[in-house]
Short mmCIF file of C-alpha atoms and ligand atoms in Angstrom, two decimals:
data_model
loop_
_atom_site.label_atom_id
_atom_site.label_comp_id
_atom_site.label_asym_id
_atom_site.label_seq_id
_atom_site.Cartn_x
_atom_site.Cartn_y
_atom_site.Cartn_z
CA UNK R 1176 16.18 103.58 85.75
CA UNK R 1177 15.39 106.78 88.06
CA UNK R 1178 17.25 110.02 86.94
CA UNK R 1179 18.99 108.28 84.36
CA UNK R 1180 19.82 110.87 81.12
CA UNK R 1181 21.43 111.01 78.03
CA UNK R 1182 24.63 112.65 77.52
CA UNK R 1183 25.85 112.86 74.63
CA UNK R 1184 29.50 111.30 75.21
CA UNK R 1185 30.86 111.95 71.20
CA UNK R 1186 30.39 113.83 68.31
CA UNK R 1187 31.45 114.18 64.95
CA UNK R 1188 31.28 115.22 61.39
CA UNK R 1189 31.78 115.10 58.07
CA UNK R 1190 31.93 116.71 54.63
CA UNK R 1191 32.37 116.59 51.11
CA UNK R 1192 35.41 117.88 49.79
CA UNK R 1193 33.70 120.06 46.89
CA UNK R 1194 33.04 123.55 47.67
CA UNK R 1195 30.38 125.72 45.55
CA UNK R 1196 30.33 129.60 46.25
CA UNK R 1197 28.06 132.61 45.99
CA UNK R 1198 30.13 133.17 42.68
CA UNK R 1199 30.43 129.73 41.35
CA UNK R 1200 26.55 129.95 41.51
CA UNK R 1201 26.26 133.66 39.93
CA UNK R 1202 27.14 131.72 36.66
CA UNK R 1203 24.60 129.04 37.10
CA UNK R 1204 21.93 130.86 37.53
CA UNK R 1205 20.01 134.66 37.58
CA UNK R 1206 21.58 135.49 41.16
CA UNK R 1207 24.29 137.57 42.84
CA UNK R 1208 26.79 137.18 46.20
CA UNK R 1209 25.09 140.36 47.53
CA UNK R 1210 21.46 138.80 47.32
CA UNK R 1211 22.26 135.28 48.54
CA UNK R 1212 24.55 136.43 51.66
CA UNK R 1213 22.10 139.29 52.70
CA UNK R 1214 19.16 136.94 52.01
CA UNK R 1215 20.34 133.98 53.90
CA UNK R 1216 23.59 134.43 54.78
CA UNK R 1217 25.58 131.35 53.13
CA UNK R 1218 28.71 132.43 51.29
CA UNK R 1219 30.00 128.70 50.22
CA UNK R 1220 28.67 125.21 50.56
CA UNK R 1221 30.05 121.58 50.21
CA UNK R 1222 28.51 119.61 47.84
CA UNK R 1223 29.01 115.78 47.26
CA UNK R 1224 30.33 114.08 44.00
CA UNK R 1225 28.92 112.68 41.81
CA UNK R 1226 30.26 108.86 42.92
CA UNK R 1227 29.68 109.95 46.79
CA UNK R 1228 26.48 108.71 49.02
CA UNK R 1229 25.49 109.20 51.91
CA UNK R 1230 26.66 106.56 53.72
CA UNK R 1231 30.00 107.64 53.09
CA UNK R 1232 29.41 110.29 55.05
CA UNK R 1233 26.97 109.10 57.64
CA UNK R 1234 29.69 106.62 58.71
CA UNK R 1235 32.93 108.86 58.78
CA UNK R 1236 31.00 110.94 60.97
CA UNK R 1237 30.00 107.87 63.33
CA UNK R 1238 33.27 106.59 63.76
CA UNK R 1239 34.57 110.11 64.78
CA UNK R 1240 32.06 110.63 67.12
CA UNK R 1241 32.37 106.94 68.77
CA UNK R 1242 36.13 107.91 68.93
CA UNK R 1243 35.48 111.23 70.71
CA UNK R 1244 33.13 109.08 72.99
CA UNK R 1245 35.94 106.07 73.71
CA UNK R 1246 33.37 103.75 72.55
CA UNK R 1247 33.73 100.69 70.13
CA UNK R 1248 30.86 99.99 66.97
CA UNK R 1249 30.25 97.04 68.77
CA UNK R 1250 28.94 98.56 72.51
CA UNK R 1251 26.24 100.49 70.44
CA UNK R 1252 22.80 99.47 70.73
CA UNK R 1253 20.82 101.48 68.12
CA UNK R 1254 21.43 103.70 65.34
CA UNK R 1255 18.90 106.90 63.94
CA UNK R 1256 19.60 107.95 60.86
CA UNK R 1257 17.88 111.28 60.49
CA UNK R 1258 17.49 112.39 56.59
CA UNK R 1259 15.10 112.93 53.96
CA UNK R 1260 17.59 111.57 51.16
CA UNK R 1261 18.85 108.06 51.93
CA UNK R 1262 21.36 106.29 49.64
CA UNK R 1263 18.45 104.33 48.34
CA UNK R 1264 14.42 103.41 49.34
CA UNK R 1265 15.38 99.98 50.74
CA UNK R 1266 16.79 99.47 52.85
CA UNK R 1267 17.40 102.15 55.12
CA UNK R 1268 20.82 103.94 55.45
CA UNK R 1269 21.48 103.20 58.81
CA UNK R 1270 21.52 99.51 57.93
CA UNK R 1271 24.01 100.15 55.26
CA UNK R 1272 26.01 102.10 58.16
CA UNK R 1273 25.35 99.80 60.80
CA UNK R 1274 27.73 96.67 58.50
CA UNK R 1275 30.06 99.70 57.62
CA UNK R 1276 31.22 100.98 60.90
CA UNK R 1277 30.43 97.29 62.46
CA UNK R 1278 27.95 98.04 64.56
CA UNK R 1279 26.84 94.01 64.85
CA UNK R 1280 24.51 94.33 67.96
CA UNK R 1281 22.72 97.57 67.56
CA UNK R 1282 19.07 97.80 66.03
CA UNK R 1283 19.31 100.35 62.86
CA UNK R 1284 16.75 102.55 61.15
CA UNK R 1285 16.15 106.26 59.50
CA UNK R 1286 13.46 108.36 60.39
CA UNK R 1287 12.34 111.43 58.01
CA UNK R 1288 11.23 114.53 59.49
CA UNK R 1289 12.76 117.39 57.37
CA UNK R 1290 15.04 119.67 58.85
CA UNK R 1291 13.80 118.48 62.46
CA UNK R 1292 14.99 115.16 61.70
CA UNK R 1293 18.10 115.13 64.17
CA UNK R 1294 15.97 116.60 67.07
CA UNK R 1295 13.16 114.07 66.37
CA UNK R 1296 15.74 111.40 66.57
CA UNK R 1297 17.31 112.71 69.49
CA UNK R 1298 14.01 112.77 71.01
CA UNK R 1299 13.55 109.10 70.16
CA UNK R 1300 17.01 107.90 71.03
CA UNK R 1301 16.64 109.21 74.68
CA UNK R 1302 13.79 107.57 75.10
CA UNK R 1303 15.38 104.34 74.52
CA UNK R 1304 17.78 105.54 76.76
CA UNK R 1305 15.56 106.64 79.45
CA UNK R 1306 13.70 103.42 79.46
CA UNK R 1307 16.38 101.24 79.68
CA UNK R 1308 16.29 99.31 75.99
CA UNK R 1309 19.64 100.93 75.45
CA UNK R 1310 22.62 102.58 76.78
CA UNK R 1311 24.38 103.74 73.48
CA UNK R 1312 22.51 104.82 70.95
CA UNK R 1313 24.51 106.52 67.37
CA UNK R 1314 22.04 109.59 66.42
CA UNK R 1315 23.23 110.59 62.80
CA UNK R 1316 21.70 113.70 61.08
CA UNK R 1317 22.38 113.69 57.66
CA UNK R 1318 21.29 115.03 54.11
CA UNK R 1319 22.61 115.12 50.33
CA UNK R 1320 20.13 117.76 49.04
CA UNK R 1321 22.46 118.50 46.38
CA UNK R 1322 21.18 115.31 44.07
CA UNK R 1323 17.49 116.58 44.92
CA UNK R 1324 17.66 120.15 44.29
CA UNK R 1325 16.40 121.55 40.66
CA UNK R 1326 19.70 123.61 39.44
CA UNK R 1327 17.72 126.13 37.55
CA UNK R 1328 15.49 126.92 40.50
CA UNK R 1329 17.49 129.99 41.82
CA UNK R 1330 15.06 130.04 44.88
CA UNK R 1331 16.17 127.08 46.15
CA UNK R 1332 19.30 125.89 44.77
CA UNK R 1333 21.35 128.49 46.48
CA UNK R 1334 20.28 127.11 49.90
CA UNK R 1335 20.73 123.57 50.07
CA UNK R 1336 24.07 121.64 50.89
CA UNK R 1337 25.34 118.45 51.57
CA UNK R 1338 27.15 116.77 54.99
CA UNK R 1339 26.65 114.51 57.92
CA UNK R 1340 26.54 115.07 61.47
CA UNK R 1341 26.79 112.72 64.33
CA UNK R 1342 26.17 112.59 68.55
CA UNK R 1343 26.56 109.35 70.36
CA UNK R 1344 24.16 109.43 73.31
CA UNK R 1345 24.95 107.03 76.69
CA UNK R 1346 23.18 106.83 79.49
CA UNK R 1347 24.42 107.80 82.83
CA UNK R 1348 22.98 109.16 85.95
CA UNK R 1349 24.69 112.15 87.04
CA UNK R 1350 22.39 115.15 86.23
CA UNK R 1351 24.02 115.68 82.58
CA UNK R 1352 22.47 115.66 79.56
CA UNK R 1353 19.25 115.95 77.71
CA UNK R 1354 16.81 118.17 80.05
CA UNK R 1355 14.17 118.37 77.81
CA UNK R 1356 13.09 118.12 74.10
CA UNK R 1357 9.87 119.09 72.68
CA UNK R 1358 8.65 117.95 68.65
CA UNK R 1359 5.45 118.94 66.92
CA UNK R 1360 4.28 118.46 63.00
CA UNK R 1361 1.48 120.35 61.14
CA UNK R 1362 1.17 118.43 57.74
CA UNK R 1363 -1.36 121.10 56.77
CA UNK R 1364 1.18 123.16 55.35
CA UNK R 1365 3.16 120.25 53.71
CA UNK R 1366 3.34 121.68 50.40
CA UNK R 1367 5.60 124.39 51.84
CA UNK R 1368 8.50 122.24 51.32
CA UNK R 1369 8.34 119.45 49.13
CA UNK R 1370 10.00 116.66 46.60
CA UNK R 1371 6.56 115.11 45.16
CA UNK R 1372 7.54 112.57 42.71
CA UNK R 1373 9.02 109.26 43.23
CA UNK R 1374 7.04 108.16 46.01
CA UNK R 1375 3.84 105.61 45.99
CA UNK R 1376 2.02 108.56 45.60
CA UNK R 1377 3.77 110.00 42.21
CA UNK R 1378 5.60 107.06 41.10
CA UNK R 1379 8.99 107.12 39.02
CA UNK R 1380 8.39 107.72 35.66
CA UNK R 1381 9.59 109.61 32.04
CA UNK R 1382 6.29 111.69 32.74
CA UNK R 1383 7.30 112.51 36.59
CA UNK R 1384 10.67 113.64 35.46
CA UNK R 1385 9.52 115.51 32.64
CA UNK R 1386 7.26 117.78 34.99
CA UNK R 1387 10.40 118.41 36.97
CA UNK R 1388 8.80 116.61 40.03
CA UNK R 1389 11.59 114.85 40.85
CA UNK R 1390 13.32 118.03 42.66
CA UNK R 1391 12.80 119.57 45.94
CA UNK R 1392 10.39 122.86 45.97
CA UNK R 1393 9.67 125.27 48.68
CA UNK R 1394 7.65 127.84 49.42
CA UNK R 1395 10.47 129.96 51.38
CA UNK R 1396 8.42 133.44 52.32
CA UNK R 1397 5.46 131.82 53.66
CA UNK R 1398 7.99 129.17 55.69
CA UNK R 1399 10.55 131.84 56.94
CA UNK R 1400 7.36 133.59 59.20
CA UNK R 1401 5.88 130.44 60.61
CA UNK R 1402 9.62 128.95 61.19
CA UNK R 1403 10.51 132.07 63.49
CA UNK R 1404 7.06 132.26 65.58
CA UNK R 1405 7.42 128.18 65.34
CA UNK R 1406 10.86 128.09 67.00
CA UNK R 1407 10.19 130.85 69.52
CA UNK R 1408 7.69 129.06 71.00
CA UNK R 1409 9.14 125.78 71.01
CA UNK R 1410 12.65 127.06 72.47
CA UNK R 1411 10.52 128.24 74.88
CA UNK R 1412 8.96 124.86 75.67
CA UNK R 1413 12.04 122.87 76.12
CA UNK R 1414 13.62 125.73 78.85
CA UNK R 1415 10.87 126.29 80.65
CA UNK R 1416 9.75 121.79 80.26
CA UNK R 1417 13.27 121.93 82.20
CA UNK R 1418 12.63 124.36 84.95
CA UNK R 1419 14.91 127.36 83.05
CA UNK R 1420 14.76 130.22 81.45
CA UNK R 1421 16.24 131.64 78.68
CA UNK R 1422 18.75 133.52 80.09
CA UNK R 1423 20.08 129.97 81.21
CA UNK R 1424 21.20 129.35 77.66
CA UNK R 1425 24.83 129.23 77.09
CA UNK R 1426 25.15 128.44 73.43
CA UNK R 1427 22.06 128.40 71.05
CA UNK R 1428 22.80 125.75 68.16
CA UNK R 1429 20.09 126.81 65.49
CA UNK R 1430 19.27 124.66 62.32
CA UNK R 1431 21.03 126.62 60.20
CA UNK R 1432 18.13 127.37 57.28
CA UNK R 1433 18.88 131.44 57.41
CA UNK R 1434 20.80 133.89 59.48
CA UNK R 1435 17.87 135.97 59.56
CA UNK R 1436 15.64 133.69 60.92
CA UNK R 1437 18.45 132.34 63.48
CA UNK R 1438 19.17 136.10 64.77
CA UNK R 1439 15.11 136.64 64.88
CA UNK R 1440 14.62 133.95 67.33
CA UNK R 1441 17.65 134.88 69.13
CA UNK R 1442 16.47 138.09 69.54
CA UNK R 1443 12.97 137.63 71.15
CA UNK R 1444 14.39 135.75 73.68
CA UNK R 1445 16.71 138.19 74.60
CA UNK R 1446 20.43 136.17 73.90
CA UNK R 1447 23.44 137.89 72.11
CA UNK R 1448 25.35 137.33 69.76
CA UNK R 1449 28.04 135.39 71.27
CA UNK R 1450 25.42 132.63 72.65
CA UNK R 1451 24.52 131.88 68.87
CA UNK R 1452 26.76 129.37 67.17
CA UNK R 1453 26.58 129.83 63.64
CA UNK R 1454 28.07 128.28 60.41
CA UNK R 1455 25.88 128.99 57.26
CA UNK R 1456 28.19 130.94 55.73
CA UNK R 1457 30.57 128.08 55.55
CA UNK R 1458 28.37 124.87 55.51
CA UNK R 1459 24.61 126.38 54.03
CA UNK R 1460 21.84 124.79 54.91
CA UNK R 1461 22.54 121.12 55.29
CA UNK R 1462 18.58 120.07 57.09
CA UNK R 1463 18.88 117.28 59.19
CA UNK R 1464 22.78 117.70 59.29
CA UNK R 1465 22.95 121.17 60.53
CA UNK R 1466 22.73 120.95 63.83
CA UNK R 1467 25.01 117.94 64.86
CA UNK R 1468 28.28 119.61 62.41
CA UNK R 1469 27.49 122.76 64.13
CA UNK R 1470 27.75 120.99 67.62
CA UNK R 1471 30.72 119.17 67.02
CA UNK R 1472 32.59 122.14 65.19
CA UNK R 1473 31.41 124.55 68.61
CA UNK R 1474 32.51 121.29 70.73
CA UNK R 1475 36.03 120.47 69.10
CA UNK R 1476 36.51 124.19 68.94
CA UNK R 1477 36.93 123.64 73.20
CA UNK R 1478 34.60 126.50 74.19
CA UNK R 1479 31.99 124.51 75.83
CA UNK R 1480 31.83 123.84 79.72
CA UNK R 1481 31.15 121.29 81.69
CA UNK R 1482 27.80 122.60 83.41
CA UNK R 1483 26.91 124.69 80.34
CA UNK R 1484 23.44 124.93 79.01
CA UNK R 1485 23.46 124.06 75.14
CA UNK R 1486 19.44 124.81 73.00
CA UNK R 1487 19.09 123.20 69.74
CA UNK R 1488 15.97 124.39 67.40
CA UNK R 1489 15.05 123.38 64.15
CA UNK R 1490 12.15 123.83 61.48
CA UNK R 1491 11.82 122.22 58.24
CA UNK R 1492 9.43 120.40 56.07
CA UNK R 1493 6.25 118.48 57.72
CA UNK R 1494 6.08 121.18 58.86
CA UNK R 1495 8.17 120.16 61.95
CA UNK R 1496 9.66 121.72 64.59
CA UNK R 1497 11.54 120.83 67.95
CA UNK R 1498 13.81 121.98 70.17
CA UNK R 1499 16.30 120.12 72.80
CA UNK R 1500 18.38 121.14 75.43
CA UNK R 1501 21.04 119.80 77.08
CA UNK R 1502 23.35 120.23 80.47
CA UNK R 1503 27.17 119.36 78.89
N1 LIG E 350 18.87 135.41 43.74
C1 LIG E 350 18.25 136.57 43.43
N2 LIG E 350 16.93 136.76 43.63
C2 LIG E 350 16.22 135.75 44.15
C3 LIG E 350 16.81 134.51 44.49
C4 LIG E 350 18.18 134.38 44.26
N3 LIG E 350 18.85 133.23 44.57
N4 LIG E 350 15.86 133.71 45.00
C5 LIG E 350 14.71 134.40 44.99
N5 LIG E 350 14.93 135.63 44.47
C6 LIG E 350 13.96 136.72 44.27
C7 LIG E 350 12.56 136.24 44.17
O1 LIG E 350 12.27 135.84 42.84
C8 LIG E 350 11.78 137.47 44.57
O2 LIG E 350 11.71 138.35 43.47
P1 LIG E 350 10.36 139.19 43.18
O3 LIG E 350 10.19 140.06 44.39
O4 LIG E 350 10.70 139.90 41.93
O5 LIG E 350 9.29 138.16 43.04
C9 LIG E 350 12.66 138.11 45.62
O6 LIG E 350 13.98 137.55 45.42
C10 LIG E 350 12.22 137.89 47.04
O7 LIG E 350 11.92 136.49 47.20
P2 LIG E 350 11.44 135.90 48.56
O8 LIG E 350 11.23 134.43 48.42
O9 LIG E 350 10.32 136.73 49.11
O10 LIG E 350 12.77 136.17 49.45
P3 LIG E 350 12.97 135.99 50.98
O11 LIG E 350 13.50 137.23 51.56
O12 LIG E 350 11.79 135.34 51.65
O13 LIG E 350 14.18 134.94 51.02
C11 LIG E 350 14.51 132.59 51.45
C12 LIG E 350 14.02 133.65 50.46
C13 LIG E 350 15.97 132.78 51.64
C14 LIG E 350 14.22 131.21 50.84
C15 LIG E 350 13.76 132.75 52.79
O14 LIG E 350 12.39 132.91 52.55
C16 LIG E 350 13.94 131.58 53.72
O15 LIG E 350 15.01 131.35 54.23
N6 LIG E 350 12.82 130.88 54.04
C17 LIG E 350 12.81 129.84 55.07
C18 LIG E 350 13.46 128.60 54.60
C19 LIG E 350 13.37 127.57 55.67
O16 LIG E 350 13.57 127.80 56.85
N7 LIG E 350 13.04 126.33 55.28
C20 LIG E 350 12.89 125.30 56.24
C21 LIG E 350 14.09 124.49 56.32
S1 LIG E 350 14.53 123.79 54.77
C22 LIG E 350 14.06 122.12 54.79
O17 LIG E 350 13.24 121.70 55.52
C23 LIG E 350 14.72 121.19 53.78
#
């Protein structure tokens, strides 16, 4: 399998229909438009209903990106579900996806890494790829932190947002594709960002629930300065794993956690604003979602190249961290 890569041949998205603003959440809780836009930058978020999964969602954005890729369910050989909030425990939601979109030969399961759950899965699915145990493998980055997220908790609550994003990867051997990736974890800092109850650990209970343990908390000062040092060095990694540098980088597709820590990284390695694709202020911070609905809004929008040098980076809770980068 010399020099074989993978390419990612599709991609595709999906969202809820419900949209919650800056204002909608001024009368929830002690906040303001100003604060949460110069803070993070996120005007408006989608937010699933109350009868929606994520499923739904994981699969509308499949089949769109299977379309873009010409591809039928049934060619696909494995399926990643990246998230940290599955429809349910067991099984996982790529099973559920994998009958849904009817995916009958491919080998399904989620992996949880945070916010660098699509890049971790990435990183898996192309080394299937790579060692020949598959030539199509669904990659599906998706989150509904909505149902997780403590309402009251104006820290938090204004961040987090629902959606699913999805890249189809296939092998093939002309010099496209995935150049590099690089992932790391330091659980020493997992109480950063965490949900703690529910688990083995904390098991469901009236007492868990009562303690308000059953919602996601984060530690967002001490996070935003490791995620920027974090994802400086690990862009870093990736161009120069691939023989680059950063002025190689065409378009920079950030997890999209915070403007500020998007146009930090881009600044200390030198790339302007027009190499950044960003789209917190329409979409928030969606974790293991952000990165694929950015790609395949930037792609669909027609301004990517054949020959162009895409960077993905994300940070999130694990801590994890990774970065990917791809000739398109
Ligand atoms: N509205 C108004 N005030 C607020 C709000 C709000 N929504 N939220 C917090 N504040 C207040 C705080 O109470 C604090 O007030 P105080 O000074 O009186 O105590 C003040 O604003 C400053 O709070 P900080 O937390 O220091 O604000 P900061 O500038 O750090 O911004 C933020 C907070 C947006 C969370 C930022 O730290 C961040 O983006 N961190 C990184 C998040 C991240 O990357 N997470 C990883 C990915 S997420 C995942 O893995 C699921």
């Amino acid at each position: 399998m010399a020099n074989v890569r993978s390419r990612i041949s599709g991609t595709g998205h999906s969202l809820p229909q419900k949209v919650l603003t800056n204002a909608d959440l001024e009368k929830m809780v002690d906040t303001t438009d100003e604060w949460i836009t110069t803070r993070t930058g996120i005007r408006e978020r989608r937010i699933a209903a109350d009868d929606e999964y994520l499923s739904l969602f994981v699969a509308e954005a499949s089949r769109r990106a299977l379309e873009m890729a010409g591809l039928k369910a049934e060619e696909l050989d494995l399926i990643i579900v990246a998230t940290v909030t599955p429809d349910q425990p067991i099984p996982s939601t790529a099973c559920f996806v994998q009958h849904m979109i009817g995916a009958k030969k491919a080998a399904a399961f989620d992996m949880a890494a945070g916010c660098s759950g699509f890049i971790y899965a990435v990183t898996v699915g192309d080394s299937f790829i790579r060692n020949g145990l598959a030539r199509h493998v669904l990659v599906v980055g998706a989150e509904i932190l909505s149902k997780y997220v403590d309402w009251r908790d104006r820290a938090t609550c204004v961040l987090f947002a629902d959606g699913a994003g999805a890249v189809v990867l296939s092998a093939e051997e002309n010099g496209r594709g995935l150049l590099s990736s690089a992932i790391h974890a330091d659980g020493s800092m997992a109480e950063f960002i965490t949900l703690p109850g529910g688990g083995s650990k904390i098991p469901v209970s009236h007492a868990m629930i009562d303690a308000n343990l059953h919602t996601i908390k984060m530690k967002g000062n001490e996070t935003f300065k490791i995620a920027v040092r974090s994802l400086e060095s690990v862009c870093r990694e990736a161009i120069e794993r691939a023989g680059l540098s950063p002025a190689d980088v065409r378009w920079f597709v950030p997890h999209q956690a915070n403007v500020r820590i998007i146009n930090a990284v881009a600044e200390r390695l030198g790339w302007p604003p027009e190499t950044i694709y960003l789209n917190i202020d329409r979409i928030g911070n969606t974790s293991a979602a952000s990165i694929p609905i950015a790609l395949d809004e930037l792609v669909r929008s027609g301004r990517v190249q054949p020959g162009d040098i895409l960077l993905f980076a994300a940070f999130g809770a694990g801590l994890t961290w990774g970065s990917g980068l791809i000739r398109w």
